[in-house]
JSON list of C-alpha atoms in Angstrom, two decimals:
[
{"chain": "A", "resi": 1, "resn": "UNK", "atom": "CA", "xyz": [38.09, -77.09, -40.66]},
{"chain": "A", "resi": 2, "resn": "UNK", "atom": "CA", "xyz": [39.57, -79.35, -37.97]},
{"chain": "A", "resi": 3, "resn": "UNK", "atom": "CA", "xyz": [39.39, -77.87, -34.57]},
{"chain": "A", "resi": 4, "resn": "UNK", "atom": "CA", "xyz": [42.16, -79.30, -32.28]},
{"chain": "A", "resi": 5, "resn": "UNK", "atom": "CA", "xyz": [42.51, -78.03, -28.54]},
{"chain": "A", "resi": 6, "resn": "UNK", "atom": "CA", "xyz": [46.36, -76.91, -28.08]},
{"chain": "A", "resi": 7, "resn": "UNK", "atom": "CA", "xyz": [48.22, -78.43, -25.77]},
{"chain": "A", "resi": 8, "resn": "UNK", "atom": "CA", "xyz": [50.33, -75.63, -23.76]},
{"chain": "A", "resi": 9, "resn": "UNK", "atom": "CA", "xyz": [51.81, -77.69, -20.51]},
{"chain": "A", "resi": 10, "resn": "UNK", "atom": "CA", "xyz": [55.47, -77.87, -21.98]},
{"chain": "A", "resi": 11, "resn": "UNK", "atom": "CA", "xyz": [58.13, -74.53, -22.53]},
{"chain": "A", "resi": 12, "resn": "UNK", "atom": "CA", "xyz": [59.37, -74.96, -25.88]},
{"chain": "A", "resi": 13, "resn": "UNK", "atom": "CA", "xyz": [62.37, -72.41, -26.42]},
{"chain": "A", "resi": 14, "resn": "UNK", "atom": "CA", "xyz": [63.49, -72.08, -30.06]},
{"chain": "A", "resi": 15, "resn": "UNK", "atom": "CA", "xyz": [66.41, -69.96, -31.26]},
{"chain": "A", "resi": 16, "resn": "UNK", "atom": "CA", "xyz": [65.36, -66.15, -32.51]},
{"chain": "A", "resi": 17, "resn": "UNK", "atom": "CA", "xyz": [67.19, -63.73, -34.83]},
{"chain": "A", "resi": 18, "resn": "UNK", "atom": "CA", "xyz": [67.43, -60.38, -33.97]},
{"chain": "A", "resi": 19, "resn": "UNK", "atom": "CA", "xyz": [65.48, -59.61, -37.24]},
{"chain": "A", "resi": 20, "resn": "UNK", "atom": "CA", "xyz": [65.20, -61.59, -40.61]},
{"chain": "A", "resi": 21, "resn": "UNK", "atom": "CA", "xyz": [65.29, -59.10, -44.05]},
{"chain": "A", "resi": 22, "resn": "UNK", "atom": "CA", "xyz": [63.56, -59.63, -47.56]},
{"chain": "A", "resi": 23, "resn": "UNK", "atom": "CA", "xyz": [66.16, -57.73, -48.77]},
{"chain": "A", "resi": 24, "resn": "UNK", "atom": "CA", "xyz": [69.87, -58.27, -48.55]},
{"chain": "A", "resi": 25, "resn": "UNK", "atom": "CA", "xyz": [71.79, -60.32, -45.55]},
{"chain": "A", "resi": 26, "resn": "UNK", "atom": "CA", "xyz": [73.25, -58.04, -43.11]},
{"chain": "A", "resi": 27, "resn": "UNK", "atom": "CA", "xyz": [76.84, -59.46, -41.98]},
{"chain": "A", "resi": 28, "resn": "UNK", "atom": "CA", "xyz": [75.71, -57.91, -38.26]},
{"chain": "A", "resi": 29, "resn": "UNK", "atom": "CA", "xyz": [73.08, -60.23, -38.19]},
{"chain": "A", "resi": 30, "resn": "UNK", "atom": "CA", "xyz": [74.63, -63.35, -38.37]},
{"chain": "A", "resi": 31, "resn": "UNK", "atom": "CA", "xyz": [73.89, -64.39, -34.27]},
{"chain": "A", "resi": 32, "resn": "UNK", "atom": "CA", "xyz": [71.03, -65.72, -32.97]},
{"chain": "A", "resi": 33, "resn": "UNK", "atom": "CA", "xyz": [70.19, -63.64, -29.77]},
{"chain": "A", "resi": 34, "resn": "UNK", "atom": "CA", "xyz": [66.71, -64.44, -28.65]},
{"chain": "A", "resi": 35, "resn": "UNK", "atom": "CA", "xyz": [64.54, -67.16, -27.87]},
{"chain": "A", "resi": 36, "resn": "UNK", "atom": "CA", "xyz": [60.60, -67.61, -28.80]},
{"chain": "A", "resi": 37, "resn": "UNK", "atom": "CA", "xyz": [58.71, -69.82, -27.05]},
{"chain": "A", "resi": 38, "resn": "UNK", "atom": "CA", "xyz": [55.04, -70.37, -28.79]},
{"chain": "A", "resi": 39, "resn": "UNK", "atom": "CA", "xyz": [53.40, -70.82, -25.56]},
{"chain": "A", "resi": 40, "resn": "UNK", "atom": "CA", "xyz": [54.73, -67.00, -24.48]},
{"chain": "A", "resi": 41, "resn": "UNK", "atom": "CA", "xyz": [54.48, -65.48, -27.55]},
{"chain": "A", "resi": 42, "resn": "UNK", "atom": "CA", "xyz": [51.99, -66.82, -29.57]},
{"chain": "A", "resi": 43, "resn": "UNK", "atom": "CA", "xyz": [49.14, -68.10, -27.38]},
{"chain": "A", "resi": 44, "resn": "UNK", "atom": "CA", "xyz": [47.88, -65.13, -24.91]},
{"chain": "A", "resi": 45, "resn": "UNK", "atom": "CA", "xyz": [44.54, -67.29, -23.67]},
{"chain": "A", "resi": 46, "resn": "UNK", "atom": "CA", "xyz": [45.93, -70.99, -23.28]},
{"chain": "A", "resi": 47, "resn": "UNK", "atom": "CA", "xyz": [41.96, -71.73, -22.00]},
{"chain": "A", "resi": 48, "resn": "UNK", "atom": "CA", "xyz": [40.24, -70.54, -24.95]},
{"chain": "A", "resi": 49, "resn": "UNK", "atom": "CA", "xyz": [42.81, -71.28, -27.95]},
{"chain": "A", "resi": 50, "resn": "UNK", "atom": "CA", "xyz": [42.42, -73.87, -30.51]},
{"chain": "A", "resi": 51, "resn": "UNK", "atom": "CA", "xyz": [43.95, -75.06, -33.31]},
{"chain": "A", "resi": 52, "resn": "UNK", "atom": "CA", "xyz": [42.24, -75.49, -36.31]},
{"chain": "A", "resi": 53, "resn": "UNK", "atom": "CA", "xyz": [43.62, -77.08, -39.67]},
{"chain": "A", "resi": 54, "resn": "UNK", "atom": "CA", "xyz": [42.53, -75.23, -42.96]},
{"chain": "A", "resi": 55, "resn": "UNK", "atom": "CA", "xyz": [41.24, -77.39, -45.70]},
{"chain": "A", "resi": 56, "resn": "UNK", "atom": "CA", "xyz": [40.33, -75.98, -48.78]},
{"chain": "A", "resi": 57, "resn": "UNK", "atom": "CA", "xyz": [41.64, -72.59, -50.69]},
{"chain": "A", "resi": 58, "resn": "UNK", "atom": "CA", "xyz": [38.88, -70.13, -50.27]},
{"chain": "A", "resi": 59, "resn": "UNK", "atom": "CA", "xyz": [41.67, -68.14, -47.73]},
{"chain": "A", "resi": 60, "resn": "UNK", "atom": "CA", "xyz": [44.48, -68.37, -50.45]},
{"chain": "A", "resi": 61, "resn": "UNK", "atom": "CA", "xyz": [44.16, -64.33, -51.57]},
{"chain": "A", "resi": 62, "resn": "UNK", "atom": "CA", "xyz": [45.68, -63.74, -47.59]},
{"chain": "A", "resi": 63, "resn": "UNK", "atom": "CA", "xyz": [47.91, -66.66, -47.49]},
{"chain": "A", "resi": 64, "resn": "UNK", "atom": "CA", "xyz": [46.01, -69.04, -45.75]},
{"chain": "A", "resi": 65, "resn": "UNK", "atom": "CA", "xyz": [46.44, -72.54, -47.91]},
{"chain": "A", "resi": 66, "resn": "UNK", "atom": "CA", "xyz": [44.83, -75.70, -46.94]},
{"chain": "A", "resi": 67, "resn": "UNK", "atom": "CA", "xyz": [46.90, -77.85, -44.60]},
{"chain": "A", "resi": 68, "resn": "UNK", "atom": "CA", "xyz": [47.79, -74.42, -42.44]},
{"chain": "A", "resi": 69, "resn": "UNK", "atom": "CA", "xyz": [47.05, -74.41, -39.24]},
{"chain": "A", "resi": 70, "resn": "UNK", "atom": "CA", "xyz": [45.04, -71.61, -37.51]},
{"chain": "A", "resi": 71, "resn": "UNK", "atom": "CA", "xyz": [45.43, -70.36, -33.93]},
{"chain": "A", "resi": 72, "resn": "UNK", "atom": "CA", "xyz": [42.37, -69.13, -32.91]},
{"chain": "A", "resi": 73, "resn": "UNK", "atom": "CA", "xyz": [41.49, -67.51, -29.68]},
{"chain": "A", "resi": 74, "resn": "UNK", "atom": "CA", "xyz": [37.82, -67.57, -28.61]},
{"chain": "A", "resi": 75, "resn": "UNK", "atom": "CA", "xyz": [38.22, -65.07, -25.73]},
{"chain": "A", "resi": 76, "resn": "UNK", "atom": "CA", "xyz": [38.77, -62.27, -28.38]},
{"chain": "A", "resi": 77, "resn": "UNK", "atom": "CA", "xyz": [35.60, -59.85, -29.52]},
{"chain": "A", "resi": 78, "resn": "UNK", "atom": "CA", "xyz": [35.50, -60.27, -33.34]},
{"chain": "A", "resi": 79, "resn": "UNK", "atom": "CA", "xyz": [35.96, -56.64, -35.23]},
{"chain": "A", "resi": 80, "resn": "UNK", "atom": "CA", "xyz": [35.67, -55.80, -38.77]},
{"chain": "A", "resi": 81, "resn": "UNK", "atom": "CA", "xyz": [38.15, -57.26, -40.86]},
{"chain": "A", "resi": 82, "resn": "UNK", "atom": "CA", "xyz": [39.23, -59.92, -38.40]},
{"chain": "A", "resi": 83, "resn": "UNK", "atom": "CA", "xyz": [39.60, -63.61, -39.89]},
{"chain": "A", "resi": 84, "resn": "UNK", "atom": "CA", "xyz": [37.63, -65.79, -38.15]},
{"chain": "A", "resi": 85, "resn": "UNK", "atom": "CA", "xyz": [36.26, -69.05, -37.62]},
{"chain": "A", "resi": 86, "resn": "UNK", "atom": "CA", "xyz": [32.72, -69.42, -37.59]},
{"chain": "A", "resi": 87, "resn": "UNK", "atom": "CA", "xyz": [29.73, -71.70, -36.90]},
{"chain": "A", "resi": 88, "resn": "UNK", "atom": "CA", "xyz": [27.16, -71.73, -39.54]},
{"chain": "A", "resi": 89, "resn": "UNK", "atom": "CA", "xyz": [24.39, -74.57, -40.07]},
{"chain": "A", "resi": 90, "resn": "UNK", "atom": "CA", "xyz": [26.73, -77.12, -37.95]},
{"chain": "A", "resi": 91, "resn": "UNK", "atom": "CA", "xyz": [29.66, -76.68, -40.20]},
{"chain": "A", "resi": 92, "resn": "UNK", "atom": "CA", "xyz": [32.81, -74.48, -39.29]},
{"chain": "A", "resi": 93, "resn": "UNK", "atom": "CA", "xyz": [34.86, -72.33, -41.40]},
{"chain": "A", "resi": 94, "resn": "UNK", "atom": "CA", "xyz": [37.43, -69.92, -42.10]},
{"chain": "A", "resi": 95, "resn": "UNK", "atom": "CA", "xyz": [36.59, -66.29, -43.51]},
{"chain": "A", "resi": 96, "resn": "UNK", "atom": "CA", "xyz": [37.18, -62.91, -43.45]},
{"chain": "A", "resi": 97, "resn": "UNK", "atom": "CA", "xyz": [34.53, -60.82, -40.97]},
{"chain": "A", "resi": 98, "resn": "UNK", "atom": "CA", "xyz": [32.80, -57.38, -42.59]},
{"chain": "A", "resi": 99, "resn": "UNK", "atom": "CA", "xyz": [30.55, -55.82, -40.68]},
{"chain": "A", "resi": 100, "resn": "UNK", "atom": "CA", "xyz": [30.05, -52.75, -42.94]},
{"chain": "A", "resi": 101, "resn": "UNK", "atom": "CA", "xyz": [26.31, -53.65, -43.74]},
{"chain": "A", "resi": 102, "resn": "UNK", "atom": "CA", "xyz": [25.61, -54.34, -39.76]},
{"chain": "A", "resi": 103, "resn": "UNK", "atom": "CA", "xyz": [23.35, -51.45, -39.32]},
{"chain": "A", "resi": 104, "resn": "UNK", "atom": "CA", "xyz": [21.55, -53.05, -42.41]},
{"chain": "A", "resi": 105, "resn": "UNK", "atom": "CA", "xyz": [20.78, -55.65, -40.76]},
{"chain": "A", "resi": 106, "resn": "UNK", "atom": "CA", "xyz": [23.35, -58.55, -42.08]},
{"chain": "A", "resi": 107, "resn": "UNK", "atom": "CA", "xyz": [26.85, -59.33, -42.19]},
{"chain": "A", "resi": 108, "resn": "UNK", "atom": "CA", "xyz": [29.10, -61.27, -44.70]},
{"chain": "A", "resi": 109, "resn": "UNK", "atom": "CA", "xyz": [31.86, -63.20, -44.34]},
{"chain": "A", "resi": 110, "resn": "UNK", "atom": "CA", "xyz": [34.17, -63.02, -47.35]},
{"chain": "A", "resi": 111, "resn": "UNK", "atom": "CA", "xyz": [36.53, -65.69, -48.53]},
{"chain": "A", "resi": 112, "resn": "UNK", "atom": "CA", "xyz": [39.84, -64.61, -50.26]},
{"chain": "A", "resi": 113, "resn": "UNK", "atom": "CA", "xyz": [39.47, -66.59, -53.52]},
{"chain": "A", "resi": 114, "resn": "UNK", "atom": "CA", "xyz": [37.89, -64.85, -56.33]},
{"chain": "A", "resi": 115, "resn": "UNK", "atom": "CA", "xyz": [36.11, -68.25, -57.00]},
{"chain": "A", "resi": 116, "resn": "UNK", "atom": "CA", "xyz": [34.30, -68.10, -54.11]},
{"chain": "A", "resi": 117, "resn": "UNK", "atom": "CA", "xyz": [31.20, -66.00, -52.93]},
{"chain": "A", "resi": 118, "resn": "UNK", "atom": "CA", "xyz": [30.70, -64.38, -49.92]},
{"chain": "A", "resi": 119, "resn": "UNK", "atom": "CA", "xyz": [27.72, -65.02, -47.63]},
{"chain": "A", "resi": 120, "resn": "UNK", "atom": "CA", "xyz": [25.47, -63.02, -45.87]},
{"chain": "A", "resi": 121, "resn": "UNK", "atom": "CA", "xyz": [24.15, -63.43, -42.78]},
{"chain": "A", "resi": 122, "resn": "UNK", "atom": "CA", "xyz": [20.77, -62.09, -41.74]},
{"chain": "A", "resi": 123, "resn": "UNK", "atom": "CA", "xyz": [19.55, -62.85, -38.08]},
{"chain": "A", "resi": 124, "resn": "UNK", "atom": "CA", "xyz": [17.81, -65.82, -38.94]},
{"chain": "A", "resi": 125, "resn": "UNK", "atom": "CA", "xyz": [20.94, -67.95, -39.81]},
{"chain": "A", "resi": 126, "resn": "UNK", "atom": "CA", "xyz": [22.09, -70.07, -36.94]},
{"chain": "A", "resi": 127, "resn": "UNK", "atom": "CA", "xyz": [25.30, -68.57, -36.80]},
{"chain": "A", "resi": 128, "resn": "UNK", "atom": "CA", "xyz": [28.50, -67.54, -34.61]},
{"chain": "A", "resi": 129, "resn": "UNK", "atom": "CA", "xyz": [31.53, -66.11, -34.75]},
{"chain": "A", "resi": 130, "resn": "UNK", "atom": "CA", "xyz": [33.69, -69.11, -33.00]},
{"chain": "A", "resi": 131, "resn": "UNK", "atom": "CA", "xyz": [36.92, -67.29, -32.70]},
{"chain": "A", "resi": 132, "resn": "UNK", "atom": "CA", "xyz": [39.50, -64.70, -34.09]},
{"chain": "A", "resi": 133, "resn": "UNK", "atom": "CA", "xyz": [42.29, -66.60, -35.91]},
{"chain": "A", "resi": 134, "resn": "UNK", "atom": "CA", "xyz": [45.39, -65.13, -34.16]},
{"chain": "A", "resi": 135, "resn": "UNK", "atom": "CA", "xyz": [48.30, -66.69, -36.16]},
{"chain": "A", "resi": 136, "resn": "UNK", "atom": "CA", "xyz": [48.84, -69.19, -38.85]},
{"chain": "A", "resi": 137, "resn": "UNK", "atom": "CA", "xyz": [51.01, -71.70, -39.06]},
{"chain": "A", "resi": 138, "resn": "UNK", "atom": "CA", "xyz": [52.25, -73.40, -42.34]},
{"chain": "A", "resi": 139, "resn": "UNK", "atom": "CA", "xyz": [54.56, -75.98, -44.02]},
{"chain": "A", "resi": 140, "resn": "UNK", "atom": "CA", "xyz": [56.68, -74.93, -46.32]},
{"chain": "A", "resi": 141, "resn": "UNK", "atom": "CA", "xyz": [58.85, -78.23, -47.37]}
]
């Protein structure tokens, strides 16, 4: 994983729908009504957020493909279940936190690719949980 520090100095206002179905179109719907602007809405800790580029597919079971990009927010305590980014033997990456065998004395972080194991973590690894991914953003087209 790439770690890039965002850049939040410029208000970038982009059109929103009221809401956007699955389902069938709703002829009420057809007016944009909002704005969203990323900075507001999708970055609460502008000092401590980073973007991070995914590569590789262990993430692909939750939608996370390689060439996303992750939001991640150091400022936010890691819980059970959270993806995160973390820091283990100089190398960053992308996983799933589960905390269920804590009181065991380990950890694992799980990837979301059957092909892939999960690894524990016992408190000798030089580890840490970087930050909580907060959004992802991808490319469609």
């Amino acid at each position: 994983m790439k770690l890039i520090k965002g850049e939040f100095k410029e208000k970038l206002d982009l059109l929103l729908a009221p809401s956007i179905r699955a389902g069938f179109p709703s002829p009420a719907e057809d007016y944009l009504s909002d704005s969203i602007d990323f900075n507001r809405d999708l970055i609460k800790h502008p000092e401590a957020t980073f973007y991070g580029r995914v590569e590789g597919d262990s993430m692909i079971g939750l939608g996370i493909n390689e060439g996303d990009i992750a939001v991640i927010d150091r400022s936010i305590e890691a819980e059970h279940g959270d993806i995160v980014v973390s820091y283990i033997n100089g190398e960053f990456n992308i996983k799933l936190l589960d905390l269920t065998h804590k009181k065991d004395g380990f950890i694992e972080l799980k990837s979301a690719n059957p092909q892939y194991p999960s690894f524990r973590i016992d408190e000798d690894d030089n580890f840490e949980v970087w930050g909580v991914v907060v959004w992802t953003i991808k490319k469609w087209k």
